[in-house]
CSV table of C-alpha atoms in Angstrom, one decimal:
chain,number,residue,atom,x,y,z
A,1,UNK,CA,11.4,8.4,-0.1
A,2,UNK,CA,9.4,9.7,-2.7
A,3,UNK,CA,7.0,12.5,-2.4
A,4,UNK,CA,3.6,11.3,-3.9
A,5,UNK,CA,0.8,13.8,-3.5
A,6,UNK,CA,-2.7,13.2,-4.2
A,7,UNK,CA,-5.8,15.5,-4.5
A,8,UNK,CA,-8.2,15.9,-3.1
A,9,UNK,CA,-8.2,14.5,0.1
A,10,UNK,CA,-11.5,13.8,0.4
A,11,UNK,CA,-14.6,14.1,-1.8
A,12,UNK,CA,-18.4,13.7,-1.7
A,13,UNK,CA,-20.4,12.9,-4.8
A,14,UNK,CA,-24.1,12.0,-5.5
A,15,UNK,CA,-24.7,8.7,-7.0
A,16,UNK,CA,-24.6,8.7,-10.8
A,17,UNK,CA,-22.2,12.0,-10.9
A,18,UNK,CA,-18.7,11.1,-12.5
A,19,UNK,CA,-15.5,12.1,-10.8
A,20,UNK,CA,-11.9,12.6,-10.9
A,21,UNK,CA,-8.9,12.7,-8.8
A,22,UNK,CA,-5.4,13.4,-9.2
A,23,UNK,CA,-2.1,11.8,-8.1
A,24,UNK,CA,1.3,13.9,-8.7
A,25,UNK,CA,4.7,12.0,-8.2
A,26,UNK,CA,8.3,12.8,-9.5
A,27,UNK,CA,8.8,12.3,-13.0
A,28,UNK,CA,12.7,11.6,-12.4
A,29,UNK,CA,13.4,7.7,-12.1
A,30,UNK,CA,9.9,6.8,-12.9
A,31,UNK,CA,9.3,3.2,-13.3
A,32,UNK,CA,5.4,2.4,-12.7
A,33,UNK,CA,2.4,3.7,-11.2
A,34,UNK,CA,0.0,1.9,-9.2
A,35,UNK,CA,-3.4,2.5,-8.2
A,36,UNK,CA,-5.4,0.9,-5.6
A,37,UNK,CA,-8.6,0.9,-4.0
A,38,UNK,CA,-9.0,0.6,-0.1
A,39,UNK,CA,-12.2,-0.1,1.6
A,40,UNK,CA,-12.6,0.5,5.2
A,41,UNK,CA,-11.6,-2.7,7.1
A,42,UNK,CA,-10.2,-4.4,4.1
A,43,UNK,CA,-6.9,-4.6,2.3
A,44,UNK,CA,-5.9,-2.4,-0.4
A,45,UNK,CA,-6.7,-3.9,-3.7
A,46,UNK,CA,-4.9,-3.3,-6.8
A,47,UNK,CA,-6.7,-1.4,-9.7
A,48,UNK,CA,-4.2,-0.6,-12.3
A,49,UNK,CA,-0.4,-0.5,-12.9
A,50,UNK,CA,0.8,1.9,-15.5
A,51,UNK,CA,4.1,2.3,-17.0
A,52,UNK,CA,4.0,4.2,-20.3
A,53,UNK,CA,3.4,7.8,-20.9
A,54,UNK,CA,0.1,8.5,-22.3
A,55,UNK,CA,-1.0,5.2,-21.0
A,56,UNK,CA,-4.8,4.6,-20.3
A,57,UNK,CA,-6.3,1.7,-18.5
A,58,UNK,CA,-10.1,0.9,-17.9
A,59,UNK,CA,-11.7,-1.4,-15.6
A,60,UNK,CA,-15.6,-1.3,-15.9
A,61,UNK,CA,-16.6,2.4,-14.9
A,62,UNK,CA,-13.0,3.2,-13.5
A,63,UNK,CA,-10.2,4.4,-15.9
A,64,UNK,CA,-6.8,5.8,-15.4
A,65,UNK,CA,-4.2,8.0,-17.3
A,66,UNK,CA,-0.6,8.5,-17.1
A,67,UNK,CA,1.7,11.5,-17.8
A,68,UNK,CA,5.3,10.6,-17.1
A,69,UNK,CA,6.9,13.6,-18.3
A,70,UNK,CA,5.1,15.8,-15.9
A,71,UNK,CA,4.4,13.4,-13.2
A,72,UNK,CA,1.0,13.0,-12.7
A,73,UNK,CA,-1.8,10.4,-13.2
A,74,UNK,CA,-5.8,11.0,-13.2
A,75,UNK,CA,-8.2,8.3,-11.6
A,76,UNK,CA,-11.9,8.6,-13.2
A,77,UNK,CA,-15.1,6.9,-12.1
A,78,UNK,CA,-18.0,7.4,-14.5
A,79,UNK,CA,-21.6,7.2,-13.1
A,80,UNK,CA,-20.3,6.6,-9.2
A,81,UNK,CA,-22.1,4.1,-7.2
A,82,UNK,CA,-22.5,3.9,-3.5
A,83,UNK,CA,-20.2,0.8,-3.7
A,84,UNK,CA,-17.4,2.8,-5.0
A,85,UNK,CA,-17.2,4.7,-1.8
A,86,UNK,CA,-13.4,4.0,-0.8
A,87,UNK,CA,-10.1,5.5,-0.3
A,88,UNK,CA,-8.1,5.7,-3.8
A,89,UNK,CA,-4.4,5.3,-3.4
A,90,UNK,CA,-1.8,5.9,-5.8
A,91,UNK,CA,2.0,4.6,-5.5
A,92,UNK,CA,4.9,5.6,-7.5
A,93,UNK,CA,7.5,2.9,-8.2
A,94,UNK,CA,10.9,3.6,-9.1
A,95,UNK,CA,12.3,0.1,-9.4
A,96,UNK,CA,13.1,-2.8,-7.0
A,97,UNK,CA,9.2,-3.0,-6.5
A,98,UNK,CA,9.3,-0.5,-3.8
A,99,UNK,CA,6.1,1.7,-3.9
A,100,UNK,CA,5.9,5.1,-2.5
A,101,UNK,CA,2.3,5.8,-1.7
A,102,UNK,CA,0.5,8.8,-1.5
A,103,UNK,CA,-2.3,9.5,1.1
A,104,UNK,CA,-5.0,8.7,-0.7
A,105,UNK,CA,-8.3,10.0,-1.7
A,106,UNK,CA,-11.4,9.5,0.3
A,107,UNK,CA,-14.4,9.2,-2.1
A,108,UNK,CA,-17.9,8.8,-0.5
A,109,UNK,CA,-20.8,8.2,-2.9
A,110,UNK,CA,-24.1,9.5,-1.3
A,111,UNK,CA,-27.3,7.5,-2.6
B,1,UNK,CA,-8.8,-18.5,1.0
B,2,UNK,CA,-7.0,-15.4,2.3
B,3,UNK,CA,-4.3,-14.7,0.0
B,4,UNK,CA,-2.2,-12.7,2.4
B,5,UNK,CA,-3.0,-13.0,6.0
B,6,UNK,CA,-1.7,-11.4,9.2
B,7,UNK,CA,-2.0,-12.3,12.7
B,8,UNK,CA,-3.0,-10.7,15.0
B,9,UNK,CA,-5.3,-8.3,13.8
B,10,UNK,CA,-5.0,-6.2,17.1
B,11,UNK,CA,-2.1,-6.1,19.3
B,12,UNK,CA,-2.0,-4.2,22.5
B,13,UNK,CA,1.1,-4.0,24.5
B,14,UNK,CA,3.1,-2.1,27.0
B,15,UNK,CA,6.2,0.2,26.4
B,16,UNK,CA,9.4,-1.9,26.4
B,17,UNK,CA,7.9,-5.4,25.4
B,18,UNK,CA,9.0,-7.7,22.5
B,19,UNK,CA,6.2,-8.6,20.1
B,20,UNK,CA,5.8,-10.3,16.7
B,21,UNK,CA,3.5,-9.9,14.1
B,22,UNK,CA,3.1,-13.0,11.7
B,23,UNK,CA,2.3,-12.8,8.0
B,24,UNK,CA,1.7,-15.7,5.4
B,25,UNK,CA,0.9,-15.7,1.7
B,26,UNK,CA,-0.6,-18.4,-0.3
B,27,UNK,CA,-0.1,-17.1,-3.8
B,28,UNK,CA,3.4,-18.5,-4.3
B,29,UNK,CA,5.1,-15.3,-4.5
B,30,UNK,CA,8.6,-14.7,-3.9
B,31,UNK,CA,8.7,-11.2,-2.7
B,32,UNK,CA,7.3,-9.8,0.6
B,33,UNK,CA,7.0,-6.6,2.1
B,34,UNK,CA,6.0,-4.9,5.3
B,35,UNK,CA,4.6,-1.4,5.5
B,36,UNK,CA,3.8,0.9,8.2
B,37,UNK,CA,0.8,3.2,8.0
B,38,UNK,CA,1.9,6.2,9.8
B,39,UNK,CA,0.0,8.9,11.6
B,40,UNK,CA,-0.8,10.7,8.5
B,41,UNK,CA,-2.0,7.9,6.8
B,42,UNK,CA,1.2,7.3,4.6
B,43,UNK,CA,2.0,3.6,3.9
B,44,UNK,CA,5.5,3.5,4.3
B,45,UNK,CA,7.8,0.6,3.2
B,46,UNK,CA,9.7,-0.9,5.9
B,47,UNK,CA,11.3,-4.0,4.3
B,48,UNK,CA,11.3,-5.9,1.2
B,49,UNK,CA,12.6,-9.5,1.1
B,50,UNK,CA,13.2,-11.9,-1.5
B,51,UNK,CA,15.0,-15.3,-1.7
B,52,UNK,CA,16.9,-14.2,1.5
B,53,UNK,CA,17.7,-10.8,0.4
B,54,UNK,CA,16.5,-8.2,2.5
B,55,UNK,CA,16.3,-4.6,1.5
B,56,UNK,CA,15.6,-2.2,4.4
B,57,UNK,CA,14.3,1.2,4.5
B,58,UNK,CA,17.0,3.1,6.2
B,59,UNK,CA,14.9,5.2,8.4
B,60,UNK,CA,13.4,2.0,10.0
B,61,UNK,CA,14.9,1.6,13.6
B,62,UNK,CA,17.0,-1.7,14.1
B,63,UNK,CA,14.4,-2.7,16.9
B,64,UNK,CA,12.7,-3.8,14.1
B,65,UNK,CA,13.6,-7.0,12.4
B,66,UNK,CA,11.9,-9.3,9.8
B,67,UNK,CA,12.2,-13.0,9.9
B,68,UNK,CA,11.4,-15.4,7.2
B,69,UNK,CA,11.3,-19.2,8.1
B,70,UNK,CA,10.3,-19.7,4.3
B,71,UNK,CA,9.2,-18.2,1.1
B,72,UNK,CA,5.6,-18.1,2.4
B,73,UNK,CA,6.2,-16.1,5.7
B,74,UNK,CA,7.7,-13.0,6.7
B,75,UNK,CA,7.2,-12.3,10.3
B,76,UNK,CA,7.9,-8.6,11.9
B,77,UNK,CA,9.8,-8.8,15.3
B,78,UNK,CA,9.7,-5.6,17.5
B,79,UNK,CA,12.0,-5.3,20.4
B,80,UNK,CA,11.7,-2.6,23.1
B,81,UNK,CA,8.4,-1.2,21.8
B,82,UNK,CA,8.0,2.6,21.9
B,83,UNK,CA,5.0,4.6,22.1
B,84,UNK,CA,5.7,5.8,18.6
B,85,UNK,CA,5.5,2.4,17.3
B,86,UNK,CA,1.8,2.5,17.6
B,87,UNK,CA,0.3,2.2,13.9
B,88,UNK,CA,-1.2,-0.2,11.6
B,89,UNK,CA,1.5,-2.7,9.8
B,90,UNK,CA,0.7,-4.2,6.6
B,91,UNK,CA,2.2,-7.2,5.4
B,92,UNK,CA,2.3,-7.5,1.2
B,93,UNK,CA,3.7,-9.9,-1.3
B,94,UNK,CA,4.5,-9.9,-5.1
B,95,UNK,CA,5.1,-12.5,-7.5
B,96,UNK,CA,8.9,-11.1,-7.9
B,97,UNK,CA,10.9,-8.1,-7.3
B,98,UNK,CA,12.1,-5.6,-9.9
B,99,UNK,CA,9.0,-5.7,-12.2
B,100,UNK,CA,5.7,-4.2,-12.1
B,101,UNK,CA,3.9,-6.9,-10.2
B,102,UNK,CA,0.9,-6.2,-8.3
B,103,UNK,CA,1.3,-6.0,-4.5
B,104,UNK,CA,-1.2,-7.9,-2.6
B,105,UNK,CA,-1.9,-6.7,0.7
B,106,UNK,CA,-2.9,-8.2,4.1
B,107,UNK,CA,-5.6,-6.9,6.2
B,108,UNK,CA,-3.4,-5.2,8.6
B,109,UNK,CA,-2.5,-5.4,12.3
B,110,UNK,CA,-3.2,-2.6,14.7
B,111,UNK,CA,-0.3,-1.9,17.1
B,112,UNK,CA,-1.0,0.0,20.1
B,113,UNK,CA,1.8,0.6,22.5
B,114,UNK,CA,0.5,1.9,26.0
């Protein structure tokens, strides 16, 4: 079982603000880092899968970076919108496709 | 069409009963999983199943057993339910095991044991 931590646990931002949150994971035996977006009453949806140190991925206003040597990933949201309100989960993968999830950062964007 | 579906969505039952949760994926994936969301909201892997190969998280009690009638289904059977089994259970699937393939999740089944 891997210890994956996310911070902050919850976050409120005003519409239009940019924000970011952190995922920390053990750097040993690292294979991949996954980000998911989880809206209330829905299934978690994949955002990014990242494998290489220094990797940066972008999807619209959301982007993520990865540092495998120090064991962290940042997720950024530019110009937050109310529809961005969700819980953002990260998961570290060590191989064999088992994901070890953090508890998520719950984002609320206030109109 | 829902890619990964679970039934039932809610399950309320008495302690000591045996129950099953069904999971189906229509993505043609080779690997399926069961996760348990615990009281601290962690999603924890219980099982992964690929081509009749089962990998079990050793912390899962043997009252829990996955059963796969075919590649598209992985059902979760729970015997002698206990209060601590109350949780939300999520099924997921991915194209294969061992790569960085995205896992697609079902909507979850909220199990309440009274």
